[in-house]
mmCIF file of C-alpha atoms and ligand atoms in Angstrom:
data_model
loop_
_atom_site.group_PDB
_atom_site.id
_atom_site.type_symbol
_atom_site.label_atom_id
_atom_site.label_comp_id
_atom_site.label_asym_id
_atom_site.label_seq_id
_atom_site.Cartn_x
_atom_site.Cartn_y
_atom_site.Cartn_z
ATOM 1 C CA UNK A 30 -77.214 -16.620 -215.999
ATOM 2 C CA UNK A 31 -75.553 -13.719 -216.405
ATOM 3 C CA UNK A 32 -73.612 -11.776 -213.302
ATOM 4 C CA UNK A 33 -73.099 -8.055 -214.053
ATOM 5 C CA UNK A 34 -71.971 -5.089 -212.129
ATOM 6 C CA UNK A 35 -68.733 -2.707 -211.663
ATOM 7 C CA UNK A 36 -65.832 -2.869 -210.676
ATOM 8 C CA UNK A 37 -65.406 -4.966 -207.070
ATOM 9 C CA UNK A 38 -69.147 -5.768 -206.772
ATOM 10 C CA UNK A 39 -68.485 -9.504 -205.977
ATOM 11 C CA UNK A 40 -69.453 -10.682 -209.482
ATOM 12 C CA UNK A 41 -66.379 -13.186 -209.564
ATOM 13 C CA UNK A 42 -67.099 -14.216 -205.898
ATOM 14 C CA UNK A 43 -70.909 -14.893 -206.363
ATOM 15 C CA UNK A 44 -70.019 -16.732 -209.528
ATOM 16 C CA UNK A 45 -68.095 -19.216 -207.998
ATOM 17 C CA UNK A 46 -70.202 -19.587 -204.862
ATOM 18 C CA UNK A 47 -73.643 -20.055 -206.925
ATOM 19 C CA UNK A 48 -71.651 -22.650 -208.972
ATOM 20 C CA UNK A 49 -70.625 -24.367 -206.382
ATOM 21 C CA UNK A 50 -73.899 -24.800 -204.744
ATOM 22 C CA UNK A 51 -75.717 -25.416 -208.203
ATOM 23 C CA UNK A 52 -73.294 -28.450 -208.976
ATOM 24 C CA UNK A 53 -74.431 -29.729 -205.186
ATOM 25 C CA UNK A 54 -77.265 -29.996 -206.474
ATOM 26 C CA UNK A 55 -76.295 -32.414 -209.073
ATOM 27 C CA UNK A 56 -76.245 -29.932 -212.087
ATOM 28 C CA UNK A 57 -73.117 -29.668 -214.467
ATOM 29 C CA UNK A 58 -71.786 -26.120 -214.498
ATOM 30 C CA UNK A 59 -69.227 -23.664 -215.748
ATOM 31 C CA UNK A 60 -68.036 -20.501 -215.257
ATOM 32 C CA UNK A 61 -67.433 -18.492 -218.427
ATOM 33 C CA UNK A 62 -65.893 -14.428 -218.261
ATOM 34 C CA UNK A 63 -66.212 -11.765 -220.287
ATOM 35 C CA UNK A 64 -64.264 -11.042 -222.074
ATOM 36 C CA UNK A 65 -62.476 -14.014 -222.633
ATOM 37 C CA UNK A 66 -63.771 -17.949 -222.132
ATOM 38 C CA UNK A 67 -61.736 -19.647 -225.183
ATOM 39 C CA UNK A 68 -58.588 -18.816 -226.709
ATOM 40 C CA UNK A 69 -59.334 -16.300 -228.784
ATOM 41 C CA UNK A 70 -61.523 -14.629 -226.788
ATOM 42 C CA UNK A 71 -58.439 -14.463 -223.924
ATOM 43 C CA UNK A 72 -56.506 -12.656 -226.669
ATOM 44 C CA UNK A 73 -59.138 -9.770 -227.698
ATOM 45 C CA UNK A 74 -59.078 -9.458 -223.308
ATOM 46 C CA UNK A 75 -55.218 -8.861 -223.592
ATOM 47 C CA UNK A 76 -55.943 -6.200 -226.223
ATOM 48 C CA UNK A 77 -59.014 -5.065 -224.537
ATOM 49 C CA UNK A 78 -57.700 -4.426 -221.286
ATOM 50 C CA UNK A 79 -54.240 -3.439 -222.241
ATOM 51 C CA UNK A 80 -52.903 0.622 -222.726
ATOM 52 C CA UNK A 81 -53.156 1.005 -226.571
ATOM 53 C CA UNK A 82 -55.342 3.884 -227.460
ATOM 54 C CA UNK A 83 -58.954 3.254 -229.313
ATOM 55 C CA UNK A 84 -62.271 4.820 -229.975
ATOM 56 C CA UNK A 85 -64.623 3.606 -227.812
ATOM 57 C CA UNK A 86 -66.956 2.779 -230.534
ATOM 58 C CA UNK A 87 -64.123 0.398 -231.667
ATOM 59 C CA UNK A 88 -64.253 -0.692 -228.643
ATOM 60 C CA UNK A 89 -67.924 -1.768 -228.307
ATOM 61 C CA UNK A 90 -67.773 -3.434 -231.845
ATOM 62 C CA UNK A 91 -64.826 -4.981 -230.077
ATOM 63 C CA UNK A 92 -66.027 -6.532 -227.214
ATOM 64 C CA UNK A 93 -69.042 -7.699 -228.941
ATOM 65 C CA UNK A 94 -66.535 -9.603 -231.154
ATOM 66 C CA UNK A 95 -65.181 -11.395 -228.557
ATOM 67 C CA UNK A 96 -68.693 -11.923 -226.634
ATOM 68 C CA UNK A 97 -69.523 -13.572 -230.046
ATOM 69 C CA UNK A 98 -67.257 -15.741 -229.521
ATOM 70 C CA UNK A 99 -67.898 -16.872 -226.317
ATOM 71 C CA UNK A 100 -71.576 -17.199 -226.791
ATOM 72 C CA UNK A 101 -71.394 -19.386 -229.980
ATOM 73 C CA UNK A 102 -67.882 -21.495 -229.231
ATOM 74 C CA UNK A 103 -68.564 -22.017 -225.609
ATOM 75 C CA UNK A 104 -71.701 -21.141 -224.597
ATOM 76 C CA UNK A 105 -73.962 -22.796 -226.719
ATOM 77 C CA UNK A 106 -72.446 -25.867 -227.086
ATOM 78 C CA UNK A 107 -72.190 -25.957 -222.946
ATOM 79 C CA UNK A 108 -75.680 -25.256 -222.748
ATOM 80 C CA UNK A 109 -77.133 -27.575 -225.478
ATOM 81 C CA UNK A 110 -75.195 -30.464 -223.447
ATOM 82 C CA UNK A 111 -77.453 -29.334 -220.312
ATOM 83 C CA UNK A 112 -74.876 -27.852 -218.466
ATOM 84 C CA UNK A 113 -75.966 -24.228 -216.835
ATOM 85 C CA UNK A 114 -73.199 -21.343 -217.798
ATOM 86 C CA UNK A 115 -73.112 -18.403 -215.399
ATOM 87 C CA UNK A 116 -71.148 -15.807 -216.881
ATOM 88 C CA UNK A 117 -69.048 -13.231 -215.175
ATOM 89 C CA UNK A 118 -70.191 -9.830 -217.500
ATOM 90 C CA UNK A 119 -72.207 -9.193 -220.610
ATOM 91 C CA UNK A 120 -74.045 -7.059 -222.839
ATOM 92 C CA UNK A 121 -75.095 -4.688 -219.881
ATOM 93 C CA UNK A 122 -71.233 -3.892 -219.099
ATOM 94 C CA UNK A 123 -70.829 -2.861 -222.638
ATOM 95 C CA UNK A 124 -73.735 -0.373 -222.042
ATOM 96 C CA UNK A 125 -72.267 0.932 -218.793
ATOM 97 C CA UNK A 126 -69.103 1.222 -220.002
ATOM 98 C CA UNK A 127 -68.754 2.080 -223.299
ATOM 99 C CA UNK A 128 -72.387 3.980 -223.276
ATOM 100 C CA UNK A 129 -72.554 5.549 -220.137
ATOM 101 C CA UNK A 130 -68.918 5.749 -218.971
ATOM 102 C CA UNK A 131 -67.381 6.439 -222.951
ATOM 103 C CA UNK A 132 -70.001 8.329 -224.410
ATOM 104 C CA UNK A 133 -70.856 6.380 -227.211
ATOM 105 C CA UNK A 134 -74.583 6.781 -228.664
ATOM 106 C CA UNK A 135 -76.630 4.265 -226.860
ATOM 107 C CA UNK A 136 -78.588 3.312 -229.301
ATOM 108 C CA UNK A 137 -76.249 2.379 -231.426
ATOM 109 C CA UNK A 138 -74.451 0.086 -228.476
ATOM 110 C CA UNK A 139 -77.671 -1.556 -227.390
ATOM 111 C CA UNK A 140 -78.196 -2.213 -231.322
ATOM 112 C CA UNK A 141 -74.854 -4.183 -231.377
ATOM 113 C CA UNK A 142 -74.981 -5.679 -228.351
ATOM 114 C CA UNK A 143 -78.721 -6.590 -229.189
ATOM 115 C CA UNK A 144 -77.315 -8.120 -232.611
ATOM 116 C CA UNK A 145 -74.672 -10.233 -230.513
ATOM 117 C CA UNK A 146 -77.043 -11.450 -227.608
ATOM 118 C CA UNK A 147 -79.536 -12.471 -230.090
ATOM 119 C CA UNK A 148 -76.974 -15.381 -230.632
ATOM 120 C CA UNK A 149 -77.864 -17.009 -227.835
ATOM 121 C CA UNK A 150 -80.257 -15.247 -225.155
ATOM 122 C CA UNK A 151 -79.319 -15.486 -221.209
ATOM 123 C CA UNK A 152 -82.191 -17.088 -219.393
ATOM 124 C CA UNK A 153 -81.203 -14.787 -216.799
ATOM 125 C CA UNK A 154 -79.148 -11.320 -215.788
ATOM 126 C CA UNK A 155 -78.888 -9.843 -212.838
ATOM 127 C CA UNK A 156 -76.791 -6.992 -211.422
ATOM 128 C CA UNK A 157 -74.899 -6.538 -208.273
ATOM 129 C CA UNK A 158 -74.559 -3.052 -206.870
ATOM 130 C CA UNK A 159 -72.324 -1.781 -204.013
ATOM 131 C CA UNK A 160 -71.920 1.622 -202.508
ATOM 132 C CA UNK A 161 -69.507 3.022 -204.060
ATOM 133 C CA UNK A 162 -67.565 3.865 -201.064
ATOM 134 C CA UNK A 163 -67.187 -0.263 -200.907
ATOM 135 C CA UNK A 164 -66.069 -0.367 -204.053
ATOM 136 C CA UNK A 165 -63.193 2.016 -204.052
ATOM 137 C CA UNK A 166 -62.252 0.189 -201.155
ATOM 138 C CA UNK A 167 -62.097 -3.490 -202.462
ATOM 139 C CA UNK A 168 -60.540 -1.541 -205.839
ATOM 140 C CA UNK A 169 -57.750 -0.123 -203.864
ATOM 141 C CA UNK A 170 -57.105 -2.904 -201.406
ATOM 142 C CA UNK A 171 -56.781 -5.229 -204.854
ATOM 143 C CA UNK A 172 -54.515 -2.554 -206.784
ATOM 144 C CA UNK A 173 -54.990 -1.007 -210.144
ATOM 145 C CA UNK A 174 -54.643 -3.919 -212.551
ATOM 146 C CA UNK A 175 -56.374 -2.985 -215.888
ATOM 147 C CA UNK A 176 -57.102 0.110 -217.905
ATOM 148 C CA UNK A 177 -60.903 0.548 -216.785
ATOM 149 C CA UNK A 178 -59.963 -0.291 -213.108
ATOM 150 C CA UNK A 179 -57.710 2.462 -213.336
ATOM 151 C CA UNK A 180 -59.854 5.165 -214.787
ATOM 152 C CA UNK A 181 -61.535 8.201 -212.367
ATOM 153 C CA UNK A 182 -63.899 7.518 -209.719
ATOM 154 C CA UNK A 183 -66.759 9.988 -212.229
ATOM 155 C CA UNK A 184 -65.702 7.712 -214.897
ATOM 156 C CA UNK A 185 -66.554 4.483 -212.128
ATOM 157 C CA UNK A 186 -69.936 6.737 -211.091
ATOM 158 C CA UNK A 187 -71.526 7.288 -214.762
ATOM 159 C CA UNK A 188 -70.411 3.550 -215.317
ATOM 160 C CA UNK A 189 -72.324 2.115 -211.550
ATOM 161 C CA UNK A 190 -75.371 5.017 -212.791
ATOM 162 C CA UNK A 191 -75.152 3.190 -216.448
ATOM 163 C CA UNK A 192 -76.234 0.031 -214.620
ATOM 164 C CA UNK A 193 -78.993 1.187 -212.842
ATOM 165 C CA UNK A 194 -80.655 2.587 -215.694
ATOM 166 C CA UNK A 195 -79.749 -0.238 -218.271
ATOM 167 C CA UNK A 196 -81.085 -2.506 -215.430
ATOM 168 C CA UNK A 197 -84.542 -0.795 -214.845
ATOM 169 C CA UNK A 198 -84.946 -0.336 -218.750
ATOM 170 C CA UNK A 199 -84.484 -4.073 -219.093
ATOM 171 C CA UNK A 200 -86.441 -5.051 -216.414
ATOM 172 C CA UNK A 201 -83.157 -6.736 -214.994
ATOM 173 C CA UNK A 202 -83.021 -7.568 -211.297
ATOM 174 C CA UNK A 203 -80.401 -5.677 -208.640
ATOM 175 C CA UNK A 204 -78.793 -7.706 -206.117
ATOM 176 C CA UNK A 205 -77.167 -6.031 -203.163
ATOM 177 C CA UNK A 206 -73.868 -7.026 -203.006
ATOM 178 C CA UNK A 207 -72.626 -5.199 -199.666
ATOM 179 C CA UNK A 208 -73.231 -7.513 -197.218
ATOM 180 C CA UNK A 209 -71.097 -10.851 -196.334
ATOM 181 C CA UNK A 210 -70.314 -12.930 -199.123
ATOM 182 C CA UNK A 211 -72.683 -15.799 -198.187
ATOM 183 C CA UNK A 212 -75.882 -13.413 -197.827
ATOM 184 C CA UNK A 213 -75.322 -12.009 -201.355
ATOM 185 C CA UNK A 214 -75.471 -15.664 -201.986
ATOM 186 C CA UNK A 215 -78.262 -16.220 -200.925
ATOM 187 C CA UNK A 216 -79.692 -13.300 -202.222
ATOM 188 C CA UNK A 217 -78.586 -14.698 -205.968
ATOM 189 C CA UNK A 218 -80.333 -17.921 -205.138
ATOM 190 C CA UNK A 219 -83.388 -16.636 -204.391
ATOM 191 C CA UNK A 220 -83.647 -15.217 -207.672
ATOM 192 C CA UNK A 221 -82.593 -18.185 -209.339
ATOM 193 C CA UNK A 222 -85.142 -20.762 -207.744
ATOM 194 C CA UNK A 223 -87.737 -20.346 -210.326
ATOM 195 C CA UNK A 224 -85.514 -21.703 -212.711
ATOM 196 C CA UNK A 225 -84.349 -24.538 -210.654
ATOM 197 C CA UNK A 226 -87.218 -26.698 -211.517
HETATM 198 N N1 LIG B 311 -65.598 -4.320 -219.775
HETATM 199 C C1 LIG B 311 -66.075 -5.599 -219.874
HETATM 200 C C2 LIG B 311 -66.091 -3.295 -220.585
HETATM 201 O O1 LIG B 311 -65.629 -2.149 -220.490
HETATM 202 N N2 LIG B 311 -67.069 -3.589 -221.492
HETATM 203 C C3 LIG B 311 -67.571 -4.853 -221.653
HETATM 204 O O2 LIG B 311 -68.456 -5.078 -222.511
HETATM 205 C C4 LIG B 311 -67.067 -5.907 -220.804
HETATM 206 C C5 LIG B 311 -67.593 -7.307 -220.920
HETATM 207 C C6 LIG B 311 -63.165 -6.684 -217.188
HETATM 208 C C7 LIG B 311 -63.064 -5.219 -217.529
HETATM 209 O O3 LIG B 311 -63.581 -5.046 -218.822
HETATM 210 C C8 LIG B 311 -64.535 -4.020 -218.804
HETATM 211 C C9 LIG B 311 -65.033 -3.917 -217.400
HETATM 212 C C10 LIG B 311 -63.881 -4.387 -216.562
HETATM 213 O O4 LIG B 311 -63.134 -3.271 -216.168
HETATM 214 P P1 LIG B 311 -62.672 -8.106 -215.091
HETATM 215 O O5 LIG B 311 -61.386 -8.291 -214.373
HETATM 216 O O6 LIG B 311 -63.210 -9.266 -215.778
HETATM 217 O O7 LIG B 311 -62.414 -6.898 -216.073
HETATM 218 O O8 LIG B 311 -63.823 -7.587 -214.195
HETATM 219 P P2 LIG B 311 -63.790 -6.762 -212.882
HETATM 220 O O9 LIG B 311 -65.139 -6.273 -212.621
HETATM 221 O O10 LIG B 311 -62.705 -5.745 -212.968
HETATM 222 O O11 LIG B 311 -63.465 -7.807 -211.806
HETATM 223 P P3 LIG B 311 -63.361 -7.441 -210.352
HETATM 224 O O12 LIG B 311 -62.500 -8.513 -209.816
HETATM 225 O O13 LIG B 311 -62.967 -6.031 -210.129
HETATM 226 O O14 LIG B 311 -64.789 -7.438 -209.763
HETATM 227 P P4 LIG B 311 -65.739 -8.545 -209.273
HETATM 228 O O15 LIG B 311 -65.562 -9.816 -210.032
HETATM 229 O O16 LIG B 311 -67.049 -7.921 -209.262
HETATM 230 O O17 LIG B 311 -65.297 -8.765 -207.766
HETATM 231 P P5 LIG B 311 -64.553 -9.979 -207.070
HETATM 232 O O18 LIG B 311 -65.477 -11.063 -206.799
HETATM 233 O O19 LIG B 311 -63.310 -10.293 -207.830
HETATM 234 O O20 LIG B 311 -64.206 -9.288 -205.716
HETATM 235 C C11 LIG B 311 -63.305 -8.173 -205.643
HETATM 236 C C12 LIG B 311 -62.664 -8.131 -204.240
HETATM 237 O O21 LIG B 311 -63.665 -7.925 -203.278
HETATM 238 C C13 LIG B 311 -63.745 -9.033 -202.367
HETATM 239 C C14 LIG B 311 -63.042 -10.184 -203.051
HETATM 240 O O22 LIG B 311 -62.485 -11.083 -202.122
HETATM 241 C C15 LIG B 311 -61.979 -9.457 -203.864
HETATM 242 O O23 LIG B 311 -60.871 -9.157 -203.088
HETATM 243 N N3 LIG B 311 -65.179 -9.317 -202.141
HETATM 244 C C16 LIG B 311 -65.806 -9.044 -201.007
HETATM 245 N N4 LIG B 311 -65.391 -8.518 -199.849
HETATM 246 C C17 LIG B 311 -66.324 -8.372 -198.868
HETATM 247 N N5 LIG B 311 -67.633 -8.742 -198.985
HETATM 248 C C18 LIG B 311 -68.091 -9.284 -200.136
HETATM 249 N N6 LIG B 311 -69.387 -9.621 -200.254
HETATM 250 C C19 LIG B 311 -67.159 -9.458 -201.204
HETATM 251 N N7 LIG B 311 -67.274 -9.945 -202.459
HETATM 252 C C20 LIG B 311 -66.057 -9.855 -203.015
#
């Protein structure tokens, strides 16, 4: 399963709670981020989110690097062992992001990112939205900590807009993620119970 969404939508939150719960269930599970989830991986993030300048076309190829290596150091051997991965971004943040919040061609980013995925398929993705008012709030009551936190709320707006329409063109489920942490919980659940077995 994949958790997507901007900036202070819960995704870290509702990955932890919907592990929790699945492994009380008597599942194994893990929680893998993007980007990031091995060592390598953790360095491209440094890079990633640090200040030096790039194109953000260098920047998709970039994080699909990285979510390469997540997906086929981690991932699949997690999953082929039978425990269930819930990952904290994916392909749809690179779309939001770097499509819809950079500018770069979309068809060219869903063709990487397509390219990448096709590694190893999430059974599942879903997106959690806020208002954005919410959103600025849990942004500024964190602090500014990395280069795309930091950036303009139109720059936050095309990115939260990016997600709606990458969502709707996948056919990819939106959670609201506004209410109290255990709702959106519950919310998540419900649209993982078909896959519970
Ligand atoms: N990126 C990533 C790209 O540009 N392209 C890509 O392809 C990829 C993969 C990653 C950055 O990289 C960019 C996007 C990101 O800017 P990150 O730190 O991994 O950075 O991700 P963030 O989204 O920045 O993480 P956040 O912490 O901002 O957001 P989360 O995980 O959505 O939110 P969470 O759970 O940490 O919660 C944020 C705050 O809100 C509170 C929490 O306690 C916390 O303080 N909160 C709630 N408060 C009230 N009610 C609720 N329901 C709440 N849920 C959480």
């Amino acid at each position: 399963m994949v958790l997507e969404g901007g900036e202070g939508t819960g995704k870290t939150t509702q990955a932890d709670r919907l592990a929790k719960r699945l492994s009380e269930t008597g599942r194994r599970v893990r929680v893998v981020r993007e980007p990031g989830g091995d060592p390598f991986a953790e360095a491209g993030r440094e890079l990633l989110l640090g200040p030096i300048p790039r194109t953000p076309e260098a920047e998709v190829l970039a994080f699909n690097a990285m979510r390469a290596q997540l997906l086929v150091a981690v991932v699949r051997p997690l999953l082929a062992g039978g425990t269930w991965v819930i990952a904290d971004r994916g392909r749809l943040s690179t779309l939001a992001y770097q499509g819809h919040g950079r500018g770069v061609d979309l068809e060219w980013a869903r063709s990487v990112c397509d390219v990448t995925v096709s590694l190893c398929p999430p059974d599942l993705e879903v997106v959690l939205a806020v208002d954005p008012a919410v959103s600025a709030a849990r942004r500024s009551a964190r602090g500014v900590t990395d280069r795309f936190e930091a950036a303009d709320d139109h720059f936050h707006q095309r990115v939260n807009e990016g997600f709606a329409t990458e969502a709707a063109r996948a056919g990819v489920a939106i959670v609201d993620g506004t209410d109290a942490p255990s709702t959106v919980t519950e919310r998540l659940w419900h649209t993982l119970t078909p896959r519970l077995g």
